[in-house]
mmCIF file of C-alpha atoms in Angstrom:
data_model
loop_
_atom_site.group_PDB
_atom_site.id
_atom_site.type_symbol
_atom_site.label_atom_id
_atom_site.label_comp_id
_atom_site.label_asym_id
_atom_site.label_seq_id
_atom_site.Cartn_x
_atom_site.Cartn_y
_atom_site.Cartn_z
ATOM 1 C CA UNK A 197 -18.844 8.704 -10.906
ATOM 2 C CA UNK A 198 -17.571 10.059 -14.208
ATOM 3 C CA UNK A 199 -14.080 11.065 -15.291
ATOM 4 C CA UNK A 200 -12.573 12.497 -18.487
ATOM 5 C CA UNK A 201 -10.161 10.715 -20.756
ATOM 6 C CA UNK A 202 -7.012 12.710 -21.565
ATOM 7 C CA UNK A 203 -5.496 13.051 -25.001
ATOM 8 C CA UNK A 204 -3.019 10.313 -24.024
ATOM 9 C CA UNK A 205 -5.898 7.898 -23.148
ATOM 10 C CA UNK A 206 -5.403 8.325 -19.379
ATOM 11 C CA UNK A 207 -8.076 8.678 -16.708
ATOM 12 C CA UNK A 208 -7.949 9.555 -13.068
ATOM 13 C CA UNK A 209 -9.529 6.891 -10.845
ATOM 14 C CA UNK A 210 -11.882 8.669 -8.509
ATOM 15 C CA UNK A 211 -10.680 8.753 -4.862
ATOM 16 C CA UNK A 212 -13.700 6.793 -3.415
ATOM 17 C CA UNK A 213 -12.878 3.956 -5.880
ATOM 18 C CA UNK A 214 -9.121 4.057 -4.987
ATOM 19 C CA UNK A 215 -9.938 3.946 -1.342
ATOM 20 C CA UNK A 216 -12.351 1.054 -1.815
ATOM 21 C CA UNK A 217 -9.862 -1.083 -3.736
ATOM 22 C CA UNK A 218 -6.846 0.070 -1.721
ATOM 23 C CA UNK A 219 -5.119 1.528 -4.832
ATOM 24 C CA UNK A 220 -2.052 3.575 -3.967
ATOM 25 C CA UNK A 221 0.728 4.831 -6.236
ATOM 26 C CA UNK A 222 2.487 1.816 -7.777
ATOM 27 C CA UNK A 223 -0.589 -0.455 -7.487
ATOM 28 C CA UNK A 224 -1.172 -2.583 -10.543
ATOM 29 C CA UNK A 225 -4.806 -2.605 -11.819
ATOM 30 C CA UNK A 226 -6.429 -4.824 -14.374
ATOM 31 C CA UNK A 227 -9.318 -4.103 -16.746
ATOM 32 C CA UNK A 228 -11.407 -7.080 -17.786
ATOM 33 C CA UNK A 229 -14.571 -7.498 -19.733
ATOM 34 C CA UNK A 230 -17.477 -9.026 -17.750
ATOM 35 C CA UNK A 231 -19.944 -11.442 -19.323
ATOM 36 C CA UNK A 232 -22.522 -8.679 -19.625
ATOM 37 C CA UNK A 233 -20.132 -6.578 -21.657
ATOM 38 C CA UNK A 234 -19.188 -4.150 -18.896
ATOM 39 C CA UNK A 235 -15.615 -3.426 -18.026
ATOM 40 C CA UNK A 236 -14.397 -4.251 -14.504
ATOM 41 C CA UNK A 237 -11.404 -2.599 -12.672
ATOM 42 C CA UNK A 238 -9.637 -4.716 -10.148
ATOM 43 C CA UNK A 239 -6.346 -4.778 -8.379
ATOM 44 C CA UNK A 240 -4.002 -7.222 -10.182
ATOM 45 C CA UNK A 241 -1.030 -7.119 -7.838
ATOM 46 C CA UNK A 242 -2.953 -8.649 -4.826
ATOM 47 C CA UNK A 243 -0.464 -7.232 -2.481
ATOM 48 C CA UNK A 244 -1.547 -6.050 0.938
ATOM 49 C CA UNK A 245 -1.898 -2.326 1.342
ATOM 50 C CA UNK A 246 1.203 -0.955 3.002
ATOM 51 C CA UNK A 247 0.743 -0.288 6.735
ATOM 52 C CA UNK A 248 0.357 3.369 7.699
ATOM 53 C CA UNK A 249 3.323 2.680 9.971
ATOM 54 C CA UNK A 250 5.521 1.279 7.240
ATOM 55 C CA UNK A 251 7.503 4.546 6.924
ATOM 56 C CA UNK A 252 8.292 4.458 10.672
ATOM 57 C CA UNK A 253 9.785 1.001 10.528
ATOM 58 C CA UNK A 254 13.534 0.578 10.750
ATOM 59 C CA UNK A 255 16.094 1.100 13.417
ATOM 60 C CA UNK A 256 17.268 3.981 15.528
ATOM 61 C CA UNK A 257 20.822 3.678 14.248
ATOM 62 C CA UNK A 258 24.051 2.806 15.935
ATOM 63 C CA UNK A 259 23.761 2.775 19.700
ATOM 64 C CA UNK A 260 23.697 0.220 22.422
ATOM 65 C CA UNK A 261 24.382 -3.444 21.600
ATOM 66 C CA UNK A 262 21.723 -6.071 22.204
ATOM 67 C CA UNK A 263 23.606 -7.379 25.177
ATOM 68 C CA UNK A 264 23.804 -3.885 26.712
ATOM 69 C CA UNK A 265 20.058 -3.318 26.252
ATOM 70 C CA UNK A 266 19.283 -6.694 27.725
ATOM 71 C CA UNK A 267 21.526 -5.998 30.777
ATOM 72 C CA UNK A 268 19.762 -2.631 31.173
ATOM 73 C CA UNK A 269 16.271 -4.100 31.043
ATOM 74 C CA UNK A 270 17.248 -6.887 33.527
ATOM 75 C CA UNK A 271 18.863 -4.468 35.868
ATOM 76 C CA UNK A 272 22.293 -6.152 35.459
ATOM 77 C CA UNK A 273 25.370 -3.975 35.825
ATOM 78 C CA UNK A 274 27.106 -3.702 32.453
#
């Protein structure tokens, strides 16, 4: 895969490479020189890729209290 360097020295990492390494916006990458003189691109943040469900996490807002939910699921009269 080839890419072009911009006037600012920037390149776009091809999508297959981003997918392979799990690179998403905000991921830190590292360039290092290998023993054979080639340059290797790796993730440097070592963080797990965010779950595809991460945006769905949270709470439903103000509503029933925990005690009320427990009473409802147990069939208790609250």
